[in-house]
XYZ file of C-alpha atoms in Angstrom:
343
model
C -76.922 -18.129 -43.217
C -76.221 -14.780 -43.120
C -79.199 -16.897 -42.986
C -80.454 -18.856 -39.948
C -77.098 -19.446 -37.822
C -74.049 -17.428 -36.868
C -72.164 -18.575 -40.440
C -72.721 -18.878 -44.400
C -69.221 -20.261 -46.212
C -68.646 -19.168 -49.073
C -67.001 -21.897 -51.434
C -65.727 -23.476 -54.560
C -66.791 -27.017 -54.526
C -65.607 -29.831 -56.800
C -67.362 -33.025 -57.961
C -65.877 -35.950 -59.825
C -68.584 -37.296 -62.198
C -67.858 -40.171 -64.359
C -69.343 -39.768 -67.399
C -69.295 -43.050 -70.344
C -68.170 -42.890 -74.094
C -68.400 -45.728 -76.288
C -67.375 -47.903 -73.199
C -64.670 -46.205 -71.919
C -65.197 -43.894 -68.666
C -63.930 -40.279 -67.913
C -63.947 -38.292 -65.365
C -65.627 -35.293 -65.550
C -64.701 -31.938 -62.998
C -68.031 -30.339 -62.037
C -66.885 -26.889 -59.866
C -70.175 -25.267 -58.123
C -69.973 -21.590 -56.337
C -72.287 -20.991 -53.652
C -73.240 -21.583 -49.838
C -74.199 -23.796 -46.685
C -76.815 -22.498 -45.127
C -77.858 -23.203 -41.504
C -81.012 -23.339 -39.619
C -82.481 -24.070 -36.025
C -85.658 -25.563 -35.632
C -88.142 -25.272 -32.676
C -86.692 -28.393 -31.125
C -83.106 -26.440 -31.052
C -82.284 -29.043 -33.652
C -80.094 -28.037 -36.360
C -80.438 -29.050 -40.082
C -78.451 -27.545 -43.556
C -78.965 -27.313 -47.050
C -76.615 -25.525 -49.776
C -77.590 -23.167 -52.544
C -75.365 -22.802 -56.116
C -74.897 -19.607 -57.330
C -73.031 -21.192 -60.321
C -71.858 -24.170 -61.968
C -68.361 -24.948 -64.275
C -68.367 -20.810 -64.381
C -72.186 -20.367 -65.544
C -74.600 -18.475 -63.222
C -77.814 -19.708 -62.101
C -79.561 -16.513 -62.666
C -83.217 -17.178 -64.597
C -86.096 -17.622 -62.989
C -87.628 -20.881 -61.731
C -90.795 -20.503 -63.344
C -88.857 -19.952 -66.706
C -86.367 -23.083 -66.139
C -89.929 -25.264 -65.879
C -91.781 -23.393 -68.898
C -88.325 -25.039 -70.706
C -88.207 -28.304 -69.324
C -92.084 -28.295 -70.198
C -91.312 -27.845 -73.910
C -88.237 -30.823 -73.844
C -85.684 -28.164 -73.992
C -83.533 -29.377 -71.191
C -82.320 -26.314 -69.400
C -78.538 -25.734 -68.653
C -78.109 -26.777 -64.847
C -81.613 -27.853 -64.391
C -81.104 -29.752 -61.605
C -79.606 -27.085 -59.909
C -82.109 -25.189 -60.228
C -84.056 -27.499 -58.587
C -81.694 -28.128 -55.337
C -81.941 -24.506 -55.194
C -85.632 -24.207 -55.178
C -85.826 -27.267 -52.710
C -83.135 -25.567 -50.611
C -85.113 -21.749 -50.476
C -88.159 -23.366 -49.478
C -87.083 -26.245 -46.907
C -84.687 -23.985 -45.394
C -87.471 -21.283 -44.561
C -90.368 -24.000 -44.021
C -89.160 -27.037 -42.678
C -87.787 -28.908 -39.730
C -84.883 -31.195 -39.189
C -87.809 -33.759 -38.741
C -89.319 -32.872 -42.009
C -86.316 -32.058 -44.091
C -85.706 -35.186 -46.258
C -89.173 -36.006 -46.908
C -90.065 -32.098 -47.794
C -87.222 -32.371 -50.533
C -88.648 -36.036 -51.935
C -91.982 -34.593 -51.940
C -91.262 -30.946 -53.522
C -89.106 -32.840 -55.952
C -92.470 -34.804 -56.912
C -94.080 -31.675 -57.356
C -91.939 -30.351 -59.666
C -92.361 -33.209 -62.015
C -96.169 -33.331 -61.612
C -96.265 -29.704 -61.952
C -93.993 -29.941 -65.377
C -96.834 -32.320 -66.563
C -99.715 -29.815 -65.849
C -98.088 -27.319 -68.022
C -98.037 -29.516 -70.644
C -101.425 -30.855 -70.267
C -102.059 -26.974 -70.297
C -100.393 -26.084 -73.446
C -101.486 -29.131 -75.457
C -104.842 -27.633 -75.287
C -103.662 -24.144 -76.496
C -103.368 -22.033 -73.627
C -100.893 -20.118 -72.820
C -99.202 -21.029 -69.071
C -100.305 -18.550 -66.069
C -98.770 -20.088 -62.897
C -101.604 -18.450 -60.775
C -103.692 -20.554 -62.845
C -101.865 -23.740 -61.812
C -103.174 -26.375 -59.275
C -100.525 -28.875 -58.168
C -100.314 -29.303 -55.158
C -96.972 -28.820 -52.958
C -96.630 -29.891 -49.528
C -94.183 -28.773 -47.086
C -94.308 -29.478 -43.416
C -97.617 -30.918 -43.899
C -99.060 -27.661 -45.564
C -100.311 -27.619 -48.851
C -100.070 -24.876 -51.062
C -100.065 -24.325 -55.196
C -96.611 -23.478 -56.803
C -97.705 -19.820 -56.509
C -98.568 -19.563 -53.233
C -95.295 -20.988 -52.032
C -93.062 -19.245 -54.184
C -94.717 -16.243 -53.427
C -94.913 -16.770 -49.812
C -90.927 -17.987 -49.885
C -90.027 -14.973 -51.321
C -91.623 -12.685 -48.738
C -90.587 -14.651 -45.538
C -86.795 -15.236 -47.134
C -86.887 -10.940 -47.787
C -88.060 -10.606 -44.198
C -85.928 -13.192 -42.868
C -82.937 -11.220 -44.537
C -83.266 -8.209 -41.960
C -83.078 -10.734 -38.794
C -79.878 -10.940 -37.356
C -77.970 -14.366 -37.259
C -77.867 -16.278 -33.983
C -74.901 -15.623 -31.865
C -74.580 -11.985 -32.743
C -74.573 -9.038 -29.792
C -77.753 -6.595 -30.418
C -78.561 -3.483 -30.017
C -82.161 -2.108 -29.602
C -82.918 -1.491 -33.040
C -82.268 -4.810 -34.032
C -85.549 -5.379 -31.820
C -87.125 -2.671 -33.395
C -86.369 -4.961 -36.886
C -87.706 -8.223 -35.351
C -90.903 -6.810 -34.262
C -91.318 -5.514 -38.082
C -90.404 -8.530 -39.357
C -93.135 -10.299 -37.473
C -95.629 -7.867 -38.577
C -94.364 -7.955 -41.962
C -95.249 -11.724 -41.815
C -98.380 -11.141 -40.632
C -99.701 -8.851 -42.749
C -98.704 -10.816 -46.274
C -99.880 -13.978 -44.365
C -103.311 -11.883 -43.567
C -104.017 -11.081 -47.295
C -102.773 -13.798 -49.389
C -102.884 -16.863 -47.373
C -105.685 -19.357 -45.157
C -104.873 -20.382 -41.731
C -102.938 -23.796 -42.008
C -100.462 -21.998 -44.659
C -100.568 -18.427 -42.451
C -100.044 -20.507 -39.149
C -96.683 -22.250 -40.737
C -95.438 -18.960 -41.879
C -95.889 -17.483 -38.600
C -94.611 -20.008 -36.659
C -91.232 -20.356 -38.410
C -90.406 -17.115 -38.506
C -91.483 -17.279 -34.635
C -89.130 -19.842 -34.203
C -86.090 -18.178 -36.144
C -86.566 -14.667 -34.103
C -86.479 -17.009 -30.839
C -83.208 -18.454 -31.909
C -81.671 -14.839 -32.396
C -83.066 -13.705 -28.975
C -81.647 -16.692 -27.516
C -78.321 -16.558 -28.924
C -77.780 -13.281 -27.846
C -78.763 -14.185 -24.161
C -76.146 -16.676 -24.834
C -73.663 -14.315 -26.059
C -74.467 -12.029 -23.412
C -73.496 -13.877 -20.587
C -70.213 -14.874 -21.990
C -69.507 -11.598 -22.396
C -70.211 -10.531 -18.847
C -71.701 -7.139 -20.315
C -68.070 -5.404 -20.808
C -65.112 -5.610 -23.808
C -62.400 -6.815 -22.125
C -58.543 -5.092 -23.255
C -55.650 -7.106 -23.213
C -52.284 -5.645 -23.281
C -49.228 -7.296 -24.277
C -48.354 -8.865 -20.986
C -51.797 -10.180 -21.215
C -53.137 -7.974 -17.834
C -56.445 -6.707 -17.980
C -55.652 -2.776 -18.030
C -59.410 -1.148 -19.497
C -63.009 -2.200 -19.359
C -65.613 -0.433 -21.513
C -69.293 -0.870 -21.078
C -71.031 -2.217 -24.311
C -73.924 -0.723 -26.078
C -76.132 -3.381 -26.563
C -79.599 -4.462 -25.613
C -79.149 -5.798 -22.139
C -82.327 -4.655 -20.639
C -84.791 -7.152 -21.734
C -87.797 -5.325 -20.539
C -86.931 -2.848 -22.713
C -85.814 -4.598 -25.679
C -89.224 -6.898 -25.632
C -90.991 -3.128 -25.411
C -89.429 -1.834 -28.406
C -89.933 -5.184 -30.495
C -93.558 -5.010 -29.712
C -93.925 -1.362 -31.017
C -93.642 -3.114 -34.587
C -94.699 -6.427 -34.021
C -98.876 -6.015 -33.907
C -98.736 -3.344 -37.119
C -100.050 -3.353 -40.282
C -97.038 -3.005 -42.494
C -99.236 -1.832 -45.190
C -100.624 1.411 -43.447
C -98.241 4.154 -43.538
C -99.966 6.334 -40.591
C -99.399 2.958 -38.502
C -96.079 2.454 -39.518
C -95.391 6.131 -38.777
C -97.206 6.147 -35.569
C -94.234 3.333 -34.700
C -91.680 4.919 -35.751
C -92.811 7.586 -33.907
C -92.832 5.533 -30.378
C -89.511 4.058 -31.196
C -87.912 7.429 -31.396
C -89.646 8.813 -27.493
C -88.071 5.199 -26.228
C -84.671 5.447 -27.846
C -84.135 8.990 -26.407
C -83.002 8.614 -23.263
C -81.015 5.301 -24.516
C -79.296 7.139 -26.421
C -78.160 9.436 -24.520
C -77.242 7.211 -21.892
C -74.868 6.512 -24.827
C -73.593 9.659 -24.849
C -75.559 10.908 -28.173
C -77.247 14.636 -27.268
C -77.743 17.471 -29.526
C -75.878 20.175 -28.630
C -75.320 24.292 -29.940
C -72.631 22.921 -32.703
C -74.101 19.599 -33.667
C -77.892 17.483 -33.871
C -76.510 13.988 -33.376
C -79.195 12.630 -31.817
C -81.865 13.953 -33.923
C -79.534 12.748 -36.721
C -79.533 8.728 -35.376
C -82.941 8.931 -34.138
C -84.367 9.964 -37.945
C -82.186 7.342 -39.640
C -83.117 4.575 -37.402
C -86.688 5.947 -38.307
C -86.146 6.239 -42.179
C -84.628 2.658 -42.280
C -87.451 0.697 -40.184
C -89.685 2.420 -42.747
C -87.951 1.038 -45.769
C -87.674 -2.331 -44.055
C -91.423 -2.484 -44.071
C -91.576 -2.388 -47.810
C -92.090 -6.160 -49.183
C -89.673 -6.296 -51.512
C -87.138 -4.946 -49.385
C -84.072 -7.658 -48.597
C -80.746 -7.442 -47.182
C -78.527 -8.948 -50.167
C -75.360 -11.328 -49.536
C -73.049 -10.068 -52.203
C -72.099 -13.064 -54.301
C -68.223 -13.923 -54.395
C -67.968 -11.937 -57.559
C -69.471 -8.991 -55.785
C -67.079 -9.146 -53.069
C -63.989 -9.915 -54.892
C -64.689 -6.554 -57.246
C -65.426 -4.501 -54.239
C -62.210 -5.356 -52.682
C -60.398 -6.092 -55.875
C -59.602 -9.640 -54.431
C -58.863 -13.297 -56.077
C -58.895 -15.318 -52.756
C -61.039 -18.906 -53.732
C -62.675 -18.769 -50.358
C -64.009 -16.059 -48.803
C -66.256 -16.805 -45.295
C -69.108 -14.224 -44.531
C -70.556 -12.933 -40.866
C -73.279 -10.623 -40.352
């Protein structure tokens, strides 16, 4: 995922659908765009799901809510069902377990349709549709919630869950810094809008995803051996160089807890964070090699960025973005069909 594990493919996918006239059968090309994502539950059992981004050429780009006030009023939306994979696959892949998987989907899906039905029921009587309003029930990991609340609690955790690195990958203190926010990020939507049972299961997954990222770079740690090996071209080792990244776990679990008992809400707290982060990244950073000197104020420089991004991070809304393959092929003017992504 830039998601959950170390990988999201990008592809162009190709069903055959056969498709009756009159009789006679056809075959019928469906091409979808989008991506496999990957996730880890608590068990260290791994479980996927894909996402469209478009189908035959046309991109799935309304919103759910308006794809079920259609369906609600028989006009059959474009795709529909793809909507509703996706919706199944943002939700199970933030919420669920490789246990729980199959039978969140089947039970979501049922959801949907009873949900469709309570709009109707809604609108028959002449009211107009507020999805706040709406009380079918969805269940997901054995937690109920309305439509609402999970959509609204999906969207937060999958923005927070953006920032987290992906399993696998080598980091560096700030990345720390970023987990610990995330959990408190978590915490504090989960504190405001939620009970316990559907706070608890929010908590606990992302819990479970920021274990998988600390344990996959202990993993990649000790493969590495803490130093970038150079190879020349008679294949002798010939230069080691120390790498810069968060090898003192003391230290890393010190930073992460800076952020991770804030309230994301309260600027002076948030501040007061930053503020910490900055006195323990000091002498890291110069153990880097990063001082201010007479001619330049590098470290000032790093320190105040790494300060300015944690508080954006903290914002809600805020959400590292996957550029989709249309994005990617304008920004490097490419027409390559397949194009794999790594954070």
């Amino acid at each position: 995922m830039k998601k959950n594990l170390a990988k999201d493919t990008i592809m162009a996918i190709t069903d055959s659908n056969i498709v009756s006239h009159d009789g006679a059968q056809e075959i019928k090309l469906v091409t979808h765009l989008g991506y496999s994502l990957d996730s880890i539950d608590n068990d260290g059992k791994l479980f996927s799901s894909h996402h469209y981004e478009s189908v035959n050429g046309s991109t799935l780009d309304k919103s759910f809510e308006d794809v079920l006030l259609d369906k609600s009023r028989n006009k059959e939306p474009e795709y529909y069902n793809y909507y509703v994979k996706n919706f199944l696959t943002d939700i199970t892949m933030n919420f669920s377990t490789a246990s729980t998987i199959v039978n969140d989907k089947s039970s979501l899906k049922s959801s949907i349709n009873d949900l469709i039905k309570e709009i109707k029921e809604t609108t028959s009587k002449g009211a107009s549709v507020n999805f706040d309003n709406l009380k079918t029930k969805f269940t997901v990991n054995g937690v109920d919630f309305t439509f609402k609340e999970l959509s609204d609690a999906s969207r937060v955790f999958s923005n927070a869950k953006s920032i987290l690195k992906n399993p696998g990958s080598t980091l560096v203190y700030r990345d720390y810094a970023e987990m610990g926010l995330v959990k408190s990020k978590v915490s504090s939507y989960v504190q405001k809008n939620l009970n316990k049972e559907q706070g608890d299961l929010l908590k606990s997954s992302m819990s479970t995803k920021i274990a998988n990222v600390i344990k996959g770079q202990n993993e990649a740690l000790y493969n590495l051996q803490g130093i970038k090996i150079y190879v020349n071209s008679n294949n002798k080792y010939y230069k080691f160089q120390n790498v810069a990244v968060a090898t003192n776990v003391d230290y890393a679990n010190k930073i992460m807890d800076v952020f991770a008992n804030i309230d994301t809400n309260d600027q002076n707290a948030l501040k007061s964070a930053c503020n910490q982060y900055k006195s323990i990244m000091t002498p890291v950073y110069t153990e880097y090699g990063i001082y201010n000197t007479a001619n330049n104020s590098a470290l000032t420089e790093i320190l105040n960025d790494d300060k300015d991004t944690l508080m954006n991070m903290a914002d809600e809304n805020f959400k590292i973005r996957t550029l989709s393959i249309s994005e990617v092929r304008a920004y490097i003017k490419s027409r390559e069909n397949i194009i794999d992504t790594i954070r």
